[in-house]
Amino acid sequence: MTRLLALLAVLAALLLGLPVAAALALSAASNFPPASSTDGTAGIGRSADVSASGAATRVLRWADSHAGDRYRMGANGPHAWDCSSFTQAAWAKAGVRLPRIAQDQRDWLADGHGTRIPPGHEQAGDLIFWDSYLGPRTIGHVVLVHDPQRRTTIEAHNTRLGVGHFTYQPRHHRYEIWRPDLAATATT
């Protein structure tokens, strides 16, 4: 069913002259409920799927509440974000004070404030850092894992799509996956 929806999204994008990638992202995002429902029951990415369930639940609940916000490079909220300010604000809800910039977040986690996670072992709330247009060794984007089984994220994506749920491929532009230490606080 998911493949059929993706195919229909691509065909609609081609017929309407829209970017195919945007249509795929939007069709994928529309198939997944938020991490928690308004009645307190869990949905996709629910806390039972996460070892640090309370922290990840707080992170994802906050992130889901900002789906639909705008993306703006350098923005720090409360209703417009860039990728790293979004992850910084989300993890602050669990008491983790990440640095402001994506590259600095990755470096800080690698300096003993997080655990590097092998691909395929990510959990809801983990951070995925991707390479950038500057090259494969330079961090240019960071996202929150929303549902690892369905490979969805919640992120401040770009100026056209804003903050929302998107899909990721296990080996497509992925650089590193990190899980913050719950006792961590930023020193920078």
PDB file of C-alpha atoms in Angstrom:
ATOM      1  CA  MET A   1       0.000   0.000   0.000  1.00  0.00           C
ATOM      2  CA  THR A   2       2.831   2.398   0.878  1.00  0.00           C
ATOM      3  CA  ARG A   3       4.516   1.815  -2.488  1.00  0.00           C
ATOM      4  CA  LEU A   4       1.239   2.475  -4.288  1.00  0.00           C
ATOM      5  CA  LEU A   5       0.811   5.762  -2.415  1.00  0.00           C
ATOM      6  CA  ALA A   6       4.382   6.758  -3.248  1.00  0.00           C
ATOM      7  CA  LEU A   7       3.822   5.937  -6.928  1.00  0.00           C
ATOM      8  CA  LEU A   8       0.615   7.978  -6.956  1.00  0.00           C
ATOM      9  CA  ALA A   9       2.440  10.880  -5.295  1.00  0.00           C
ATOM     10  CA  VAL A  10       5.166  10.781  -7.964  1.00  0.00           C
ATOM     11  CA  LEU A  11       2.607  10.678 -10.775  1.00  0.00           C
ATOM     12  CA  ALA A  12       0.656  13.572  -9.255  1.00  0.00           C
ATOM     13  CA  ALA A  13       3.857  15.584  -8.855  1.00  0.00           C
ATOM     14  CA  LEU A  14       4.822  14.995 -12.470  1.00  0.00           C
ATOM     15  CA  LEU A  15       1.357  15.949 -13.723  1.00  0.00           C
ATOM     16  CA  LEU A  16       1.250  19.098 -11.592  1.00  0.00           C
ATOM     17  CA  GLY A  17       4.859  20.100 -12.225  1.00  0.00           C
ATOM     18  CA  LEU A  18       5.838  19.728  -8.555  1.00  0.00           C
ATOM     19  CA  PRO A  19       9.189  18.407  -7.287  1.00  0.00           C
ATOM     20  CA  VAL A  20       9.009  14.624  -6.979  1.00  0.00           C
ATOM     21  CA  ALA A  21      11.024  14.562  -3.726  1.00  0.00           C
ATOM     22  CA  ALA A  22       8.570  16.919  -2.041  1.00  0.00           C
ATOM     23  CA  ALA A  23       5.611  14.803  -3.137  1.00  0.00           C
ATOM     24  CA  LEU A  24       7.257  11.655  -1.791  1.00  0.00           C
ATOM     25  CA  ALA A  25       8.077  13.297   1.535  1.00  0.00           C
ATOM     26  CA  LEU A  26       4.559  14.617   1.951  1.00  0.00           C
ATOM     27  CA  SER A  27       2.923  11.316   0.968  1.00  0.00           C
ATOM     28  CA  ALA A  28       5.129   9.424   3.413  1.00  0.00           C
ATOM     29  CA  ALA A  29       4.509  11.895   6.214  1.00  0.00           C
ATOM     30  CA  SER A  30       0.751  11.716   5.784  1.00  0.00           C
ATOM     31  CA  ASN A  31       0.752   7.952   6.409  1.00  0.00           C
ATOM     32  CA  PHE A  32       2.075   8.163   9.970  1.00  0.00           C
ATOM     33  CA  PRO A  33       0.270   9.327  13.101  1.00  0.00           C
ATOM     34  CA  PRO A  34       2.035  11.502  15.667  1.00  0.00           C
ATOM     35  CA  ALA A  35       4.183   9.885  18.362  1.00  0.00           C
ATOM     36  CA  SER A  36       1.415  10.227  20.921  1.00  0.00           C
ATOM     37  CA  SER A  37      -2.267  10.899  20.750  1.00  0.00           C
ATOM     38  CA  THR A  38      -4.280  13.493  22.632  1.00  0.00           C
ATOM     39  CA  ASP A  39      -5.784  10.838  24.905  1.00  0.00           C
ATOM     40  CA  GLY A  40      -2.352   9.853  26.256  1.00  0.00           C
ATOM     41  CA  THR A  41      -2.070   6.559  24.396  1.00  0.00           C
ATOM     42  CA  ALA A  42       1.033   6.034  22.334  1.00  0.00           C
ATOM     43  CA  GLY A  43       1.222   5.758  18.563  1.00  0.00           C
ATOM     44  CA  ILE A  44       4.135   5.203  16.207  1.00  0.00           C
ATOM     45  CA  GLY A  45       7.438   5.854  17.940  1.00  0.00           C
ATOM     46  CA  ARG A  46       5.760   5.300  21.291  1.00  0.00           C
ATOM     47  CA  SER A  47       7.793   5.182  24.454  1.00  0.00           C
ATOM     48  CA  ALA A  48       7.651   1.375  24.682  1.00  0.00           C
ATOM     49  CA  ASP A  49       9.909   1.264  21.606  1.00  0.00           C
ATOM     50  CA  VAL A  50      12.651   3.306  23.282  1.00  0.00           C
ATOM     51  CA  SER A  51      15.061   2.371  26.061  1.00  0.00           C
ATOM     52  CA  ALA A  52      15.028   5.892  27.524  1.00  0.00           C
ATOM     53  CA  SER A  53      11.280   6.063  27.066  1.00  0.00           C
ATOM     54  CA  GLY A  54      10.492   9.067  29.233  1.00  0.00           C
ATOM     55  CA  ALA A  55      13.131  11.287  27.650  1.00  0.00           C
ATOM     56  CA  ALA A  56      12.357  10.254  24.075  1.00  0.00           C
ATOM     57  CA  THR A  57       8.639  10.673  24.696  1.00  0.00           C
ATOM     58  CA  ARG A  58       9.169  14.248  25.928  1.00  0.00           C
ATOM     59  CA  VAL A  59      11.456  15.020  22.971  1.00  0.00           C
ATOM     60  CA  LEU A  60       9.031  13.634  20.384  1.00  0.00           C
ATOM     61  CA  ARG A  61       5.923  15.069  22.018  1.00  0.00           C
ATOM     62  CA  TRP A  62       7.464  18.550  21.827  1.00  0.00           C
ATOM     63  CA  ALA A  63       8.723  17.958  18.263  1.00  0.00           C
ATOM     64  CA  ASP A  64       5.332  16.677  17.074  1.00  0.00           C
ATOM     65  CA  SER A  65       3.644  19.744  18.552  1.00  0.00           C
ATOM     66  CA  HIS A  66       5.746  21.887  16.191  1.00  0.00           C
ATOM     67  CA  ALA A  67       4.912  20.005  12.975  1.00  0.00           C
ATOM     68  CA  GLY A  68       3.767  22.662  10.524  1.00  0.00           C
ATOM     69  CA  ASP A  69       6.127  25.348  11.841  1.00  0.00           C
ATOM     70  CA  ARG A  70       8.289  27.155   9.289  1.00  0.00           C
ATOM     71  CA  TYR A  71      11.928  26.518   8.425  1.00  0.00           C
ATOM     72  CA  ARG A  72      14.240  29.510   8.332  1.00  0.00           C
ATOM     73  CA  MET A  73      18.044  29.305   8.380  1.00  0.00           C
ATOM     74  CA  GLY A  74      19.296  30.717  11.681  1.00  0.00           C
ATOM     75  CA  ALA A  75      15.840  30.769  13.315  1.00  0.00           C
ATOM     76  CA  ASN A  76      15.524  29.779  16.978  1.00  0.00           C
ATOM     77  CA  GLY A  77      11.747  29.425  17.389  1.00  0.00           C
ATOM     78  CA  PRO A  78       9.170  29.653  18.729  1.00  0.00           C
ATOM     79  CA  HIS A  79       7.408  29.042  15.367  1.00  0.00           C
ATOM     80  CA  ALA A  80      10.339  29.005  12.902  1.00  0.00           C
ATOM     81  CA  TRP A  81      13.404  26.778  13.152  1.00  0.00           C
ATOM     82  CA  ASP A  82      16.447  25.537  11.330  1.00  0.00           C
ATOM     83  CA  CYS A  83      17.478  21.899  11.701  1.00  0.00           C
ATOM     84  CA  SER A  84      19.848  22.323  14.632  1.00  0.00           C
ATOM     85  CA  SER A  85      17.772  24.800  16.641  1.00  0.00           C
ATOM     86  CA  PHE A  86      14.872  22.341  16.308  1.00  0.00           C
ATOM     87  CA  THR A  87      16.867  19.382  17.682  1.00  0.00           C
ATOM     88  CA  GLN A  88      18.405  21.609  20.358  1.00  0.00           C
ATOM     89  CA  ALA A  89      14.975  22.761  21.587  1.00  0.00           C
ATOM     90  CA  ALA A  90      13.518  19.233  21.414  1.00  0.00           C
ATOM     91  CA  TRP A  91      16.271  17.645  23.500  1.00  0.00           C
ATOM     92  CA  ALA A  92      16.102  20.532  25.989  1.00  0.00           C
ATOM     93  CA  LYS A  93      12.669  19.106  26.927  1.00  0.00           C
ATOM     94  CA  ALA A  94      14.520  16.042  28.258  1.00  0.00           C
ATOM     95  CA  GLY A  95      17.096  18.161  30.094  1.00  0.00           C
ATOM     96  CA  VAL A  96      19.882  17.749  27.516  1.00  0.00           C
ATOM     97  CA  ARG A  97      21.475  21.032  26.453  1.00  0.00           C
ATOM     98  CA  LEU A  98      22.869  20.460  22.959  1.00  0.00           C
ATOM     99  CA  PRO A  99      25.073  23.089  21.284  1.00  0.00           C
ATOM    100  CA  ARG A 100      23.361  25.303  18.683  1.00  0.00           C
ATOM    101  CA  ILE A 101      24.964  24.211  15.356  1.00  0.00           C
ATOM    102  CA  ALA A 102      24.577  20.708  13.803  1.00  0.00           C
ATOM    103  CA  GLN A 103      28.346  20.134  13.434  1.00  0.00           C
ATOM    104  CA  ASP A 104      28.882  21.274  17.041  1.00  0.00           C
ATOM    105  CA  GLN A 105      26.085  18.969  18.238  1.00  0.00           C
ATOM    106  CA  ARG A 106      27.735  15.974  16.576  1.00  0.00           C
ATOM    107  CA  ASP A 107      31.189  16.904  17.893  1.00  0.00           C
ATOM    108  CA  TRP A 108      29.855  17.455  21.428  1.00  0.00           C
ATOM    109  CA  LEU A 109      28.103  14.072  21.418  1.00  0.00           C
ATOM    110  CA  ALA A 110      31.318  12.442  20.154  1.00  0.00           C
ATOM    111  CA  ASP A 111      33.279  14.124  22.973  1.00  0.00           C
ATOM    112  CA  GLY A 112      31.634  11.880  25.555  1.00  0.00           C
ATOM    113  CA  HIS A 113      28.099  13.261  25.809  1.00  0.00           C
ATOM    114  CA  GLY A 114      26.472  10.596  23.669  1.00  0.00           C
ATOM    115  CA  THR A 115      26.695   7.110  22.205  1.00  0.00           C
ATOM    116  CA  ARG A 116      27.254   6.436  18.512  1.00  0.00           C
ATOM    117  CA  ILE A 117      24.588   4.044  17.251  1.00  0.00           C
ATOM    118  CA  PRO A 118      25.186   1.596  14.388  1.00  0.00           C
ATOM    119  CA  PRO A 119      22.782   1.946  11.437  1.00  0.00           C
ATOM    120  CA  GLY A 120      19.741  -0.245  11.933  1.00  0.00           C
ATOM    121  CA  HIS A 121      19.845   0.135  15.736  1.00  0.00           C
ATOM    122  CA  GLU A 122      18.492   3.673  15.990  1.00  0.00           C
ATOM    123  CA  GLN A 123      15.592   4.387  18.326  1.00  0.00           C
ATOM    124  CA  ALA A 124      12.968   7.097  18.464  1.00  0.00           C
ATOM    125  CA  GLY A 125      14.578  10.350  19.587  1.00  0.00           C
ATOM    126  CA  ASP A 126      18.068   9.527  18.286  1.00  0.00           C
ATOM    127  CA  LEU A 127      19.825  12.145  16.165  1.00  0.00           C
ATOM    128  CA  ILE A 128      20.921  11.436  12.597  1.00  0.00           C
ATOM    129  CA  PHE A 129      23.582  13.739  11.158  1.00  0.00           C
ATOM    130  CA  TRP A 130      23.917  13.937   7.367  1.00  0.00           C
ATOM    131  CA  ASP A 131      26.693  15.225   5.189  1.00  0.00           C
ATOM    132  CA  SER A 132      26.233  18.519   3.394  1.00  0.00           C
ATOM    133  CA  TYR A 133      26.785  20.118   0.032  1.00  0.00           C
ATOM    134  CA  LEU A 134      30.286  20.941   1.330  1.00  0.00           C
ATOM    135  CA  GLY A 135      31.254  17.277   1.159  1.00  0.00           C
ATOM    136  CA  PRO A 136      30.750  13.887   2.797  1.00  0.00           C
ATOM    137  CA  ARG A 137      32.785  14.729   5.935  1.00  0.00           C
ATOM    138  CA  THR A 138      31.004  17.991   6.788  1.00  0.00           C
ATOM    139  CA  ILE A 139      27.783  17.877   8.814  1.00  0.00           C
ATOM    140  CA  GLY A 140      25.046  19.884   7.136  1.00  0.00           C
ATOM    141  CA  HIS A 141      21.776  18.540   8.567  1.00  0.00           C
ATOM    142  CA  VAL A 142      20.453  16.919  11.741  1.00  0.00           C
ATOM    143  CA  VAL A 143      17.097  15.168  12.291  1.00  0.00           C
ATOM    144  CA  LEU A 144      15.257  13.344  15.069  1.00  0.00           C
ATOM    145  CA  VAL A 145      14.331   9.705  14.490  1.00  0.00           C
ATOM    146  CA  HIS A 146      10.553   9.452  14.872  1.00  0.00           C
ATOM    147  CA  ASP A 147       9.862   5.793  14.064  1.00  0.00           C
ATOM    148  CA  PRO A 148      12.908   3.648  13.275  1.00  0.00           C
ATOM    149  CA  GLN A 149      10.878   0.704  11.933  1.00  0.00           C
ATOM    150  CA  ARG A 150       9.232   2.896   9.312  1.00  0.00           C
ATOM    151  CA  ARG A 151      12.321   5.096   8.940  1.00  0.00           C
ATOM    152  CA  THR A 152      10.545   8.361   9.650  1.00  0.00           C
ATOM    153  CA  THR A 153      11.933  11.551  11.131  1.00  0.00           C
ATOM    154  CA  ILE A 154      10.549  14.751  12.584  1.00  0.00           C
ATOM    155  CA  GLU A 155      12.718  17.651  11.460  1.00  0.00           C
ATOM    156  CA  ALA A 156      13.014  21.212  10.284  1.00  0.00           C
ATOM    157  CA  HIS A 157      13.502  20.159   6.664  1.00  0.00           C
ATOM    158  CA  ASN A 158      13.738  23.197   4.374  1.00  0.00           C
ATOM    159  CA  THR A 159      12.010  26.479   3.495  1.00  0.00           C
ATOM    160  CA  ARG A 160       9.377  24.823   1.269  1.00  0.00           C
ATOM    161  CA  LEU A 161       8.398  21.946   3.543  1.00  0.00           C
ATOM    162  CA  GLY A 162       9.079  23.393   6.993  1.00  0.00           C
ATOM    163  CA  VAL A 163       8.864  21.184  10.075  1.00  0.00           C
ATOM    164  CA  GLY A 164       7.258  17.799   9.576  1.00  0.00           C
ATOM    165  CA  HIS A 165       7.569  14.035   9.312  1.00  0.00           C
ATOM    166  CA  PHE A 166       9.774  12.664   6.541  1.00  0.00           C
ATOM    167  CA  THR A 167      11.364   9.357   5.588  1.00  0.00           C
ATOM    168  CA  TYR A 168      15.042   8.465   5.478  1.00  0.00           C
ATOM    169  CA  GLN A 169      16.938   5.699   3.751  1.00  0.00           C
ATOM    170  CA  PRO A 170      19.356   3.572   5.777  1.00  0.00           C
ATOM    171  CA  ARG A 171      22.347   4.420   3.583  1.00  0.00           C
ATOM    172  CA  HIS A 172      21.197   7.527   1.759  1.00  0.00           C
ATOM    173  CA  HIS A 173      23.337  10.512   2.802  1.00  0.00           C
ATOM    174  CA  ARG A 174      23.469   9.324   6.374  1.00  0.00           C
ATOM    175  CA  TYR A 175      26.630  10.290   8.168  1.00  0.00           C
ATOM    176  CA  GLU A 176      26.257   9.278  11.818  1.00  0.00           C
ATOM    177  CA  ILE A 177      23.568   8.348  14.360  1.00  0.00           C
ATOM    178  CA  TRP A 178      23.935   9.486  17.980  1.00  0.00           C
ATOM    179  CA  ARG A 179      21.957   9.030  21.200  1.00  0.00           C
ATOM    180  CA  PRO A 180      22.485  11.821  23.755  1.00  0.00           C
ATOM    181  CA  ASP A 181      23.512  10.979  27.305  1.00  0.00           C
ATOM    182  CA  LEU A 182      20.539  11.939  29.455  1.00  0.00           C
ATOM    183  CA  ALA A 183      22.829  13.490  32.079  1.00  0.00           C
ATOM    184  CA  ALA A 184      24.577  15.650  29.469  1.00  0.00           C
ATOM    185  CA  THR A 185      24.618  19.422  29.516  1.00  0.00           C
ATOM    186  CA  ALA A 186      26.371  21.609  26.970  1.00  0.00           C
ATOM    187  CA  THR A 187      29.568  23.336  27.970  1.00  0.00           C
ATOM    188  CA  THR A 188      29.649  25.630  24.943  1.00  0.00           C
TER     189      THR A 188
END
